[in-house]
Amino acid sequence: MAVEAPAHAGRVYELVGEQTIGGADLAQAHGAHATYEPETLAQARERLAASGAEPFQVPMLIGTYSTPPSLPVSWRVPVAICADCWAANPAHRSQRQSRSTPVRGSRLRRQSVSGSGGGGTVVLGTVAVTGAAGNIGSVVREALRHEATRLVLLDRVPLRREAACEEVHTVDLRDAVAVESAFSGVDCVLHLGGLPDEAPLGELLEANVLGTHNVLEAARRNGIERVVLASSNRVTGFYPTGHLTGPQDPVRPDGLYGVSKVAVEALGQLYADKFGLSVICLRIGSFEQTPTEPRHLATWLSPRDTVGYVKAALAAPPTTRFATVYAVSANTRRFWELPAPAELDYTPVDDAETHAAHIPGAHTPADSSAPQAGPYATPEFTLKHLRP
């Protein structure tokens, strides 16, 4: 799109949405280098493409706008802005959509993620990561430093800022106000926080269900469009190992933890359907540096593939309103479906079978009728967490 300031003539502008206010107000809200012309969003995209620019390969910080459904199309003003102006002028927050309205428009950009362990380039804006001190959070945090403009890291245990792009917050996800405050200026959210295994139901409801609700609500109130939720393979743990299980299969949780993750996915679906958020649920497999037991030969999720799935989910096209996929490595013995490209553009590369020689019992014939959850499906595993 046209650039009005010589100092910015060499910068590619990203189309960020539609605005309904006049040019003077627009310039004041976004800096002097915002551009606007009375044309439809589709026409603006065509003109930007004709300029030879690559709008999905520019590190922009972009905003989401909404307009009343009754407003004539001719009144909708496409907006483009460069990263420097956007970052330097906090007044843009006053132009975010009303907190009472659903998310509309788009500030998500899509990049192809290579199938070589997530080594492809993904250009992201500001990414918030809850549970950043956890095992998965620590691995993802390091990888996203090279992809995000800014990382907003949340955990209930204190975190140390390790890079210039990082911002750390000690936050209990049950504190809705604190979560909303930490999400200010965020473009997308990776929600990893919560209890990671079986526990008393009351604790799981607070940490996993209430915590997820607060994350989604904070995203809605801040105008954040994309939220990636960490679900679990344990939502379908009672399917037999001989059944190739996919997101289309009804849930069969193997314990109270699995029940809490079913609720997490349901909340994600609700916020996608009712409020227009774009939500992707990753049913995490067995995250380990290397597989160490026979079950892992089917369920292992390597650190490299973890990063690949996360990057693909954060960068998925905004047309993805809601999706649930199994995040598992390309294990020869897996009993979960890998995501179709239309669901998530990532192909895992690691296979637990390469470690089978070092796993005791790896070559013992498996019982195809046994539950996929293995020991997690036994009554004893849950009973020890219940009141005597």
XYZ file of C-alpha atoms in Angstrom:
388
model
C 0.000 0.000 0.000
C 1.063 3.591 -0.433
C 3.634 4.902 2.004
C 3.264 8.545 2.943
C 6.604 9.216 4.635
C 9.942 9.083 2.790
C 11.638 7.739 5.912
C 9.478 4.634 5.611
C 9.556 4.258 1.844
C 11.588 1.066 2.009
C 9.313 -0.675 4.484
C 6.563 -3.050 3.443
C 3.231 -2.272 5.047
C 0.934 -5.021 6.284
C -2.812 -4.812 5.811
C -4.191 -5.115 9.317
C -7.954 -4.870 9.041
C -10.705 -2.314 8.608
C -11.370 0.938 10.432
C -14.448 3.137 10.407
C -13.086 6.429 11.695
C -11.787 9.334 9.599
C -8.256 9.887 8.403
C -7.300 12.454 11.036
C -8.372 10.228 13.909
C -6.671 7.279 12.285
C -3.355 9.094 11.959
C -3.526 10.213 15.579
C -4.301 6.719 16.787
C -1.633 4.904 14.827
C 1.070 7.421 13.980
C 1.534 9.508 10.856
C 2.456 6.546 8.695
C -0.828 4.670 8.749
C -2.332 4.485 5.275
C -6.006 4.485 4.378
C -8.106 4.624 1.248
C -11.856 4.103 0.705
C -11.692 0.676 -0.900
C -12.779 -2.784 0.103
C -10.439 -5.053 2.012
C -10.259 -7.431 -0.969
C -9.245 -4.581 -3.293
C -6.568 -3.491 -0.852
C -5.135 -7.004 -0.678
C -5.033 -7.196 -4.487
C -3.221 -3.865 -4.698
C -0.727 -4.933 -2.046
C -0.079 -8.192 -3.904
C 0.400 -6.314 -7.185
C 3.144 -4.231 -5.573
C 5.301 -7.344 -5.291
C 5.333 -7.251 -1.481
C 5.162 -10.409 0.594
C 2.640 -9.420 3.279
C 2.926 -12.718 5.151
C 6.699 -12.463 5.516
C 6.989 -9.123 7.287
C 7.489 -8.881 11.087
C 4.533 -6.629 11.822
C 2.671 -5.899 15.008
C -0.884 -5.673 13.825
C -4.321 -4.906 15.244
C -7.840 -6.211 14.931
C -10.806 -3.993 14.141
C -14.529 -4.586 13.909
C -17.364 -2.636 12.331
C -21.117 -2.727 12.965
C -22.782 -5.228 10.597
C -25.140 -2.484 9.362
C -22.314 -0.198 8.238
C -22.068 0.192 4.426
C -19.015 -1.506 2.963
C -17.937 1.777 1.370
C -17.414 3.232 4.839
C -14.992 0.528 5.883
C -11.414 1.731 5.619
C -8.579 -0.784 5.114
C -5.639 0.044 7.361
C -1.950 -0.728 6.986
C 0.843 0.260 9.341
C 4.540 -0.415 9.754
C 5.978 -2.156 12.806
C 7.938 0.876 14.034
C 4.893 3.148 14.149
C 2.738 0.497 15.772
C 5.246 -0.334 18.482
C 6.083 3.297 19.231
C 2.527 4.534 19.709
C 0.598 2.961 22.615
C -2.485 4.926 21.559
C -3.332 2.071 19.212
C -4.817 0.240 22.171
C -7.624 2.784 22.326
C -8.698 1.594 18.899
C -8.926 -2.069 19.816
C -12.365 -3.505 19.473
C -14.870 -3.142 22.277
C -14.374 -5.705 25.003
C -18.042 -6.580 24.796
C -17.912 -7.580 21.128
C -16.780 -10.788 19.463
C -13.378 -10.863 17.762
C -13.613 -9.883 14.100
C -11.167 -9.022 11.364
C -7.715 -10.565 11.391
C -4.324 -9.860 12.804
C -3.003 -13.344 12.258
C -0.386 -14.027 9.644
C 0.298 -17.438 8.223
C 3.663 -18.938 7.367
C 4.537 -22.375 6.143
C 6.179 -24.492 8.835
C 8.617 -27.006 7.464
C 8.260 -30.687 8.273
C 11.836 -30.837 9.516
C 11.064 -30.348 13.144
C 9.679 -26.857 12.910
C 12.810 -25.347 11.444
C 10.879 -23.174 9.000
C 10.521 -19.455 9.525
C 7.390 -18.275 11.297
C 6.879 -14.559 11.755
C 4.841 -13.848 14.880
C 4.007 -10.699 16.788
C 3.680 -10.720 20.569
C 3.092 -14.205 21.976
C 1.943 -14.911 25.535
C 2.894 -18.288 27.013
C 1.277 -19.520 30.220
C 3.011 -22.232 32.215
C 6.291 -20.965 30.798
C 8.344 -22.515 33.614
C 7.126 -26.047 32.879
C 8.876 -28.748 30.877
C 7.149 -27.919 27.610
C 7.069 -24.196 28.335
C 10.832 -24.077 28.799
C 11.486 -25.762 25.445
C 8.948 -23.661 23.566
C 10.163 -20.462 25.213
C 13.643 -20.890 23.820
C 12.365 -21.661 20.324
C 9.912 -18.759 20.175
C 12.594 -16.203 21.018
C 13.635 -16.448 17.376
C 10.101 -16.226 15.997
C 8.195 -13.666 18.085
C 8.627 -9.925 18.288
C 7.952 -10.133 22.022
C 7.373 -12.998 24.462
C 5.069 -12.466 27.443
C 5.795 -15.310 29.861
C 3.450 -16.240 32.704
C 3.824 -18.754 35.501
C 2.889 -18.981 39.160
C 6.558 -19.528 40.011
C 8.957 -16.602 39.463
C 10.651 -16.499 36.062
C 13.909 -14.828 35.137
C 14.073 -12.689 32.010
C 16.619 -14.371 29.740
C 16.352 -12.344 26.525
C 15.636 -8.773 25.494
C 12.368 -9.802 23.833
C 11.007 -11.389 27.016
C 8.577 -9.970 29.556
C 7.905 -12.091 32.657
C 4.898 -12.144 34.985
C 4.357 -14.140 38.167
C 0.646 -14.880 37.818
C -1.787 -17.434 39.204
C -4.182 -18.218 36.358
C -7.058 -18.222 38.836
C -6.546 -14.445 39.092
C -8.587 -13.232 36.120
C -7.598 -9.577 36.523
C -3.877 -10.379 36.584
C -4.151 -12.558 33.487
C -6.041 -9.875 31.579
C -3.451 -7.268 32.523
C -0.549 -9.483 31.429
C -2.207 -10.069 28.035
C -2.338 -6.371 27.150
C -0.836 -5.853 23.683
C -0.587 -9.594 22.978
C -1.306 -10.994 19.492
C -1.690 -14.715 20.264
C -1.642 -17.005 23.292
C -0.133 -20.426 23.979
C -1.859 -21.790 27.082
C 0.259 -24.475 28.766
C -0.517 -23.626 32.399
C -2.404 -25.885 34.802
C -2.023 -29.193 36.621
C -0.297 -31.734 34.350
C -1.637 -34.994 35.777
C -4.220 -36.713 37.977
C -5.269 -34.786 41.087
C -8.379 -34.254 43.227
C -11.210 -32.967 41.063
C -11.536 -29.679 42.953
C -7.904 -28.826 42.274
C -8.236 -29.757 38.603
C -11.354 -27.640 38.209
C -9.594 -24.592 39.636
C -6.271 -24.952 37.846
C -7.331 -26.383 34.496
C -10.948 -25.386 33.935
C -11.179 -22.037 35.725
C -7.638 -21.180 34.630
C -8.484 -21.878 30.986
C -11.672 -19.839 31.240
C -9.671 -16.896 32.587
C -7.158 -17.219 29.742
C -9.863 -17.296 27.069
C -11.786 -14.459 28.667
C -8.624 -12.352 28.957
C -7.969 -13.033 25.280
C -11.482 -11.933 24.354
C -11.298 -8.778 26.442
C -7.927 -7.863 24.919
C -9.044 -8.506 21.343
C -6.658 -11.455 20.885
C -7.772 -13.678 18.036
C -5.631 -16.846 18.280
C -5.426 -19.050 21.368
C -3.638 -22.410 21.357
C -4.767 -24.667 24.206
C -2.728 -27.567 25.576
C -5.125 -30.472 25.839
C -4.070 -34.071 26.380
C -4.197 -37.507 24.818
C -5.818 -38.527 28.086
C -9.206 -37.286 26.843
C -9.421 -40.521 24.807
C -7.369 -42.850 27.005
C -9.936 -45.656 27.136
C -9.851 -46.424 23.428
C -7.988 -49.689 22.759
C -4.493 -49.525 21.356
C -5.746 -51.339 18.262
C -7.975 -48.386 17.366
C -6.486 -45.492 15.388
C -8.072 -42.602 17.263
C -8.786 -39.184 15.802
C -10.451 -35.942 16.902
C -13.717 -37.143 15.360
C -13.993 -39.947 17.951
C -16.112 -39.226 21.049
C -14.066 -38.476 24.152
C -13.324 -41.328 26.579
C -11.245 -39.760 29.379
C -9.138 -42.142 31.430
C -9.349 -40.177 34.692
C -10.204 -36.905 36.353
C -7.308 -35.157 34.633
C -8.710 -36.275 31.289
C -12.124 -34.965 32.304
C -10.609 -31.552 33.044
C -9.030 -31.483 29.586
C -12.364 -32.373 27.987
C -13.702 -29.247 29.696
C -10.716 -27.248 28.402
C -11.555 -28.252 24.828
C -15.237 -27.462 25.385
C -14.355 -23.971 26.606
C -12.219 -23.467 23.514
C -15.096 -24.535 21.285
C -17.451 -22.181 23.146
C -15.180 -19.155 22.734
C -14.696 -19.965 19.054
C -18.412 -20.383 18.352
C -19.793 -17.626 20.560
C -17.089 -14.952 20.528
C -15.222 -15.612 17.289
C -11.811 -16.520 18.709
C -9.620 -18.828 16.640
C -8.808 -21.744 18.952
C -6.575 -24.750 18.304
C -6.403 -27.581 20.857
C -3.244 -29.702 20.874
C -3.750 -33.124 22.452
C -0.231 -33.515 23.774
C 1.371 -36.956 23.651
C 4.110 -38.196 25.997
C 6.538 -35.273 26.020
C 10.002 -36.654 26.796
C 13.530 -35.983 25.620
C 13.619 -39.636 24.520
C 11.099 -42.486 24.921
C 11.833 -44.622 27.985
C 9.013 -47.215 28.205
C 7.046 -49.417 25.782
C 3.962 -47.142 25.758
C 6.146 -44.255 24.578
C 6.815 -46.150 21.352
C 3.273 -45.146 20.390
C 2.764 -41.918 22.343
C 6.122 -40.105 22.313
C 6.210 -36.414 21.425
C 9.774 -35.227 20.893
C 10.905 -31.712 21.853
C 11.589 -30.963 18.183
C 8.095 -31.985 17.112
C 6.600 -30.138 20.080
C 8.095 -26.901 18.795
C 6.882 -27.695 15.291
C 3.297 -28.262 16.396
C 3.265 -25.108 18.520
C 4.667 -22.893 15.777
C 2.203 -24.296 13.250
C -0.731 -23.729 15.605
C 0.270 -20.154 16.405
C 0.755 -19.340 12.714
C -2.266 -21.210 11.316
C -4.502 -19.151 9.013
C -7.210 -17.057 10.669
C -9.796 -19.061 8.739
C -9.142 -21.855 11.250
C -11.945 -21.125 13.691
C -11.600 -24.262 15.832
C -9.469 -27.378 15.505
C -8.396 -30.283 17.684
C -5.327 -32.323 16.725
C -3.104 -34.923 18.345
C 0.413 -33.610 18.905
C 2.464 -36.788 18.581
C 5.667 -37.670 16.799
C 5.662 -39.817 13.647
C 5.893 -43.013 15.666
C 5.613 -46.289 13.768
C 3.384 -47.733 16.516
C 1.232 -44.648 17.181
C -2.514 -45.114 17.686
C -3.501 -41.468 17.114
C -4.105 -39.810 13.784
C -1.641 -37.220 12.565
C -3.255 -33.900 11.615
C -4.341 -33.389 8.035
C -2.721 -30.373 6.319
C -6.109 -28.663 6.279
C -6.217 -28.909 10.078
C -2.599 -28.021 10.872
C 0.277 -27.486 8.466
C 2.904 -29.547 10.253
C 4.278 -33.019 9.626
C 6.243 -34.540 12.548
C 9.645 -36.026 11.823
C 10.800 -38.038 14.847
C 9.950 -41.713 15.423
C 10.215 -43.459 18.791
C 11.104 -46.668 16.967
C 14.666 -45.392 16.547
C 15.017 -45.738 20.343
C 13.338 -49.154 20.682
C 16.600 -51.051 21.143
C 17.205 -49.183 24.411
C 13.711 -49.692 25.896
C 13.140 -52.828 28.025
C 10.103 -54.764 26.811
C 9.948 -52.918 23.508
C 9.567 -56.145 21.546
C 6.991 -57.803 23.804
C 3.782 -58.359 21.785
C 1.200 -55.697 22.649
C -2.418 -56.380 23.630
C -4.512 -54.536 21.040
C -7.497 -54.477 23.419
C -5.612 -52.727 26.235
C -6.480 -49.060 26.846
C -4.248 -46.498 25.173
C -3.707 -44.784 28.529
C -1.945 -47.830 29.940
C -1.451 -47.512 33.716
C -3.313 -44.192 33.793
C -6.541 -46.074 33.023
C -6.386 -48.293 36.121
C -8.803 -47.572 39.004
C -5.870 -47.357 41.406
C -4.334 -44.433 39.543
C -7.389 -42.283 40.220
C -8.399 -43.722 43.597
C -5.145 -42.651 45.236
C -6.123 -39.039 44.524
C -9.601 -39.349 46.035
C -10.605 -38.830 49.636
C -10.084 -42.020 51.733
